[in-house]
Amino acid sequence: MERLEAYDMVEEGRVLVQSFAQDSLLKIEALNPEIPLVQLLWYSPSEGEGTPLVEWNDTTPAPAQMRASDFQRIAEYAVGIGTNARHDGQDVIDADFIELAQQNGLPVHVYTVNEPSEMERLMGLGVDGLFSDYPDRVQALIVE
């Protein structure tokens, strides 16, 4: 923390911290509430294919079970969320999840999206951003 402050990285908006560990984000917030934080989420089936999705760190309920209060709790310390969009071919989030997060002050960025068709699908659902190993593919979609 001292290094970030010594180089004015926080004041200049040059730092953002993302983590799956909610406890770590809360510690950072306690040290310096000016640092923007992003809560990362990973949803997968609880016991194999065909079972309900769970968030592996128990940070939130399953995507379909998320309520405004769940997003509001994250918004108390974070400026956004990052989540997987699919797991083994199964959709994880939908337009309702994205809209509810946004209504509660949390932009939604999805990771890691490499196929143009999936990029287009997610942009159509209203995500605020996405992470990809192929930024040229994202750029090609944006320019079209």
mmCIF file of C-alpha atoms in Angstrom:
data_model
loop_
_atom_site.group_PDB
_atom_site.id
_atom_site.type_symbol
_atom_site.label_atom_id
_atom_site.label_comp_id
_atom_site.label_asym_id
_atom_site.label_seq_id
_atom_site.Cartn_x
_atom_site.Cartn_y
_atom_site.Cartn_z
ATOM 1 C CA MET A 1 0.000 0.000 0.000
ATOM 2 C CA GLU A 2 2.818 2.376 0.886
ATOM 3 C CA ARG A 3 4.405 1.883 -2.547
ATOM 4 C CA LEU A 4 1.166 2.708 -4.331
ATOM 5 C CA GLU A 5 0.817 5.872 -2.301
ATOM 6 C CA ALA A 6 4.505 6.790 -2.615
ATOM 7 C CA TYR A 7 4.184 6.824 -6.406
ATOM 8 C CA ASP A 8 0.778 8.577 -6.363
ATOM 9 C CA MET A 9 -0.750 5.635 -8.206
ATOM 10 C CA VAL A 10 -4.002 5.799 -6.265
ATOM 11 C CA GLU A 11 -4.407 9.562 -6.641
ATOM 12 C CA GLU A 12 -3.641 9.389 -10.358
ATOM 13 C CA GLY A 13 -6.121 6.553 -10.929
ATOM 14 C CA ARG A 14 -3.437 4.136 -12.085
ATOM 15 C CA VAL A 15 -4.384 1.235 -9.872
ATOM 16 C CA LEU A 16 -7.358 -1.091 -9.628
ATOM 17 C CA VAL A 17 -7.388 -4.295 -7.582
ATOM 18 C CA GLN A 18 -9.317 -7.393 -8.609
ATOM 19 C CA SER A 19 -9.604 -10.523 -6.536
ATOM 20 C CA PHE A 20 -11.728 -13.597 -6.020
ATOM 21 C CA ALA A 21 -11.023 -13.244 -2.288
ATOM 22 C CA GLN A 22 -13.638 -10.974 -0.757
ATOM 23 C CA ASP A 23 -11.688 -10.838 2.520
ATOM 24 C CA SER A 24 -8.641 -9.487 0.700
ATOM 25 C CA LEU A 25 -10.678 -6.803 -1.016
ATOM 26 C CA LEU A 26 -12.211 -5.777 2.295
ATOM 27 C CA LYS A 27 -8.737 -5.499 3.843
ATOM 28 C CA ILE A 28 -7.591 -3.264 1.003
ATOM 29 C CA GLU A 29 -10.700 -1.122 1.381
ATOM 30 C CA ALA A 30 -9.970 -0.720 5.093
ATOM 31 C CA LEU A 31 -6.403 0.369 4.310
ATOM 32 C CA ASN A 32 -7.378 2.801 1.561
ATOM 33 C CA PRO A 33 -11.018 3.239 0.487
ATOM 34 C CA GLU A 34 -9.879 5.278 -2.539
ATOM 35 C CA ILE A 35 -8.546 2.203 -4.341
ATOM 36 C CA PRO A 36 -11.131 0.884 -6.806
ATOM 37 C CA LEU A 37 -11.887 -2.799 -6.244
ATOM 38 C CA VAL A 38 -13.443 -5.432 -8.490
ATOM 39 C CA GLN A 39 -14.987 -8.586 -7.068
ATOM 40 C CA LEU A 40 -14.162 -11.541 -9.286
ATOM 41 C CA LEU A 41 -16.621 -14.425 -9.349
ATOM 42 C CA TRP A 42 -16.334 -17.955 -10.712
ATOM 43 C CA TYR A 43 -19.485 -19.995 -11.173
ATOM 44 C CA SER A 44 -19.432 -23.716 -11.905
ATOM 45 C CA PRO A 45 -21.632 -26.754 -11.234
ATOM 46 C CA SER A 46 -21.472 -27.845 -7.606
ATOM 47 C CA GLU A 47 -20.982 -31.563 -8.208
ATOM 48 C CA GLY A 48 -20.410 -32.022 -11.914
ATOM 49 C CA GLU A 49 -22.372 -31.504 -15.078
ATOM 50 C CA GLY A 50 -26.086 -30.904 -14.739
ATOM 51 C CA THR A 51 -25.923 -29.793 -11.110
ATOM 52 C CA PRO A 52 -26.761 -26.250 -9.986
ATOM 53 C CA LEU A 53 -24.173 -23.518 -10.359
ATOM 54 C CA VAL A 54 -22.373 -22.217 -7.292
ATOM 55 C CA GLU A 55 -19.798 -19.487 -6.763
ATOM 56 C CA TRP A 56 -16.645 -21.344 -5.771
ATOM 57 C CA ASN A 57 -15.752 -18.925 -2.941
ATOM 58 C CA ASP A 58 -19.323 -18.663 -1.591
ATOM 59 C CA THR A 59 -19.184 -14.923 -2.241
ATOM 60 C CA THR A 60 -22.643 -14.921 -3.825
ATOM 61 C CA PRO A 61 -25.568 -17.244 -4.450
ATOM 62 C CA ALA A 62 -25.913 -18.920 -7.839
ATOM 63 C CA PRO A 63 -26.331 -16.435 -10.713
ATOM 64 C CA ALA A 64 -30.056 -17.171 -11.118
ATOM 65 C CA GLN A 65 -30.556 -16.671 -7.369
ATOM 66 C CA MET A 66 -28.850 -13.268 -7.187
ATOM 67 C CA ARG A 67 -31.000 -10.470 -5.782
ATOM 68 C CA ALA A 68 -30.508 -6.724 -5.566
ATOM 69 C CA SER A 69 -29.303 -7.100 -1.982
ATOM 70 C CA ASP A 70 -26.509 -9.465 -3.107
ATOM 71 C CA PHE A 71 -25.248 -6.922 -5.615
ATOM 72 C CA GLN A 72 -25.682 -4.073 -3.123
ATOM 73 C CA ARG A 73 -23.514 -5.916 -0.609
ATOM 74 C CA ILE A 74 -20.706 -6.117 -3.193
ATOM 75 C CA ALA A 75 -21.254 -2.486 -4.217
ATOM 76 C CA GLU A 76 -20.467 -1.431 -0.646
ATOM 77 C CA TYR A 77 -16.776 -2.079 -1.373
ATOM 78 C CA ALA A 78 -16.371 -2.749 -5.097
ATOM 79 C CA VAL A 79 -16.793 -0.663 -8.233
ATOM 80 C CA GLY A 80 -17.603 -3.653 -10.438
ATOM 81 C CA ILE A 81 -17.673 -7.401 -10.860
ATOM 82 C CA GLY A 82 -15.855 -9.763 -13.156
ATOM 83 C CA THR A 83 -17.339 -13.155 -13.880
ATOM 84 C CA ASN A 84 -17.097 -16.090 -16.190
ATOM 85 C CA ALA A 85 -19.805 -16.103 -18.833
ATOM 86 C CA ARG A 86 -19.818 -19.843 -19.514
ATOM 87 C CA HIS A 87 -18.640 -23.032 -17.900
ATOM 88 C CA ASP A 88 -18.149 -26.140 -20.030
ATOM 89 C CA GLY A 89 -20.585 -24.822 -22.634
ATOM 90 C CA GLN A 90 -23.238 -23.860 -20.079
ATOM 91 C CA ASP A 91 -24.301 -20.219 -19.882
ATOM 92 C CA VAL A 92 -23.509 -18.797 -16.468
ATOM 93 C CA ILE A 93 -24.967 -15.299 -16.663
ATOM 94 C CA ASP A 94 -27.844 -13.834 -18.614
ATOM 95 C CA ALA A 95 -29.298 -10.405 -19.396
ATOM 96 C CA ASP A 96 -31.230 -10.352 -16.105
ATOM 97 C CA PHE A 97 -28.046 -10.917 -14.084
ATOM 98 C CA ILE A 98 -26.243 -8.154 -15.982
ATOM 99 C CA GLU A 99 -29.132 -5.701 -15.705
ATOM 100 C CA LEU A 100 -29.605 -6.299 -11.986
ATOM 101 C CA ALA A 101 -25.888 -5.829 -11.313
ATOM 102 C CA GLN A 102 -25.877 -2.590 -13.310
ATOM 103 C CA GLN A 103 -29.020 -1.312 -11.593
ATOM 104 C CA ASN A 104 -27.144 -1.745 -8.333
ATOM 105 C CA GLY A 105 -24.098 0.199 -9.449
ATOM 106 C CA LEU A 106 -21.883 -2.652 -10.622
ATOM 107 C CA PRO A 107 -20.555 -2.786 -14.173
ATOM 108 C CA VAL A 108 -20.130 -6.370 -15.388
ATOM 109 C CA HIS A 109 -16.961 -7.502 -17.140
ATOM 110 C CA VAL A 110 -16.736 -11.102 -18.304
ATOM 111 C CA TYR A 111 -13.663 -13.259 -18.803
ATOM 112 C CA THR A 112 -12.082 -14.920 -20.834
ATOM 113 C CA VAL A 113 -13.968 -14.534 -24.092
ATOM 114 C CA ASN A 114 -12.055 -15.497 -27.221
ATOM 115 C CA GLU A 115 -14.637 -16.377 -29.853
ATOM 116 C CA PRO A 116 -16.210 -13.515 -31.845
ATOM 117 C CA SER A 117 -19.673 -15.122 -31.717
ATOM 118 C CA GLU A 118 -19.503 -15.261 -27.916
ATOM 119 C CA MET A 119 -18.222 -11.669 -27.796
ATOM 120 C CA GLU A 120 -21.185 -10.544 -29.880
ATOM 121 C CA ARG A 121 -23.636 -12.537 -27.766
ATOM 122 C CA LEU A 122 -22.338 -11.009 -24.531
ATOM 123 C CA MET A 123 -22.253 -7.481 -25.920
ATOM 124 C CA GLY A 124 -25.856 -8.050 -26.992
ATOM 125 C CA LEU A 125 -26.712 -9.027 -23.417
ATOM 126 C CA GLY A 126 -25.307 -5.703 -22.233
ATOM 127 C CA VAL A 127 -21.972 -6.500 -20.556
ATOM 128 C CA ASP A 128 -19.853 -3.452 -19.826
ATOM 129 C CA GLY A 129 -16.622 -5.072 -20.924
ATOM 130 C CA LEU A 130 -14.835 -8.310 -21.537
ATOM 131 C CA PHE A 131 -11.415 -9.836 -21.197
ATOM 132 C CA SER A 132 -9.963 -11.705 -24.138
ATOM 133 C CA ASP A 133 -6.706 -13.243 -25.240
ATOM 134 C CA TYR A 134 -7.448 -11.734 -28.676
ATOM 135 C CA PRO A 135 -8.012 -7.972 -28.435
ATOM 136 C CA ASP A 136 -7.849 -7.743 -32.233
ATOM 137 C CA ARG A 137 -11.063 -9.804 -32.424
ATOM 138 C CA VAL A 138 -12.784 -7.454 -29.982
ATOM 139 C CA GLN A 139 -11.555 -4.444 -31.938
ATOM 140 C CA ALA A 140 -12.863 -5.908 -35.196
ATOM 141 C CA LEU A 141 -16.340 -6.253 -33.666
ATOM 142 C CA ILE A 142 -16.324 -2.732 -32.279
ATOM 143 C CA VAL A 143 -15.237 -1.182 -35.579
ATOM 144 C CA GLU A 144 -17.933 -2.974 -37.611
#
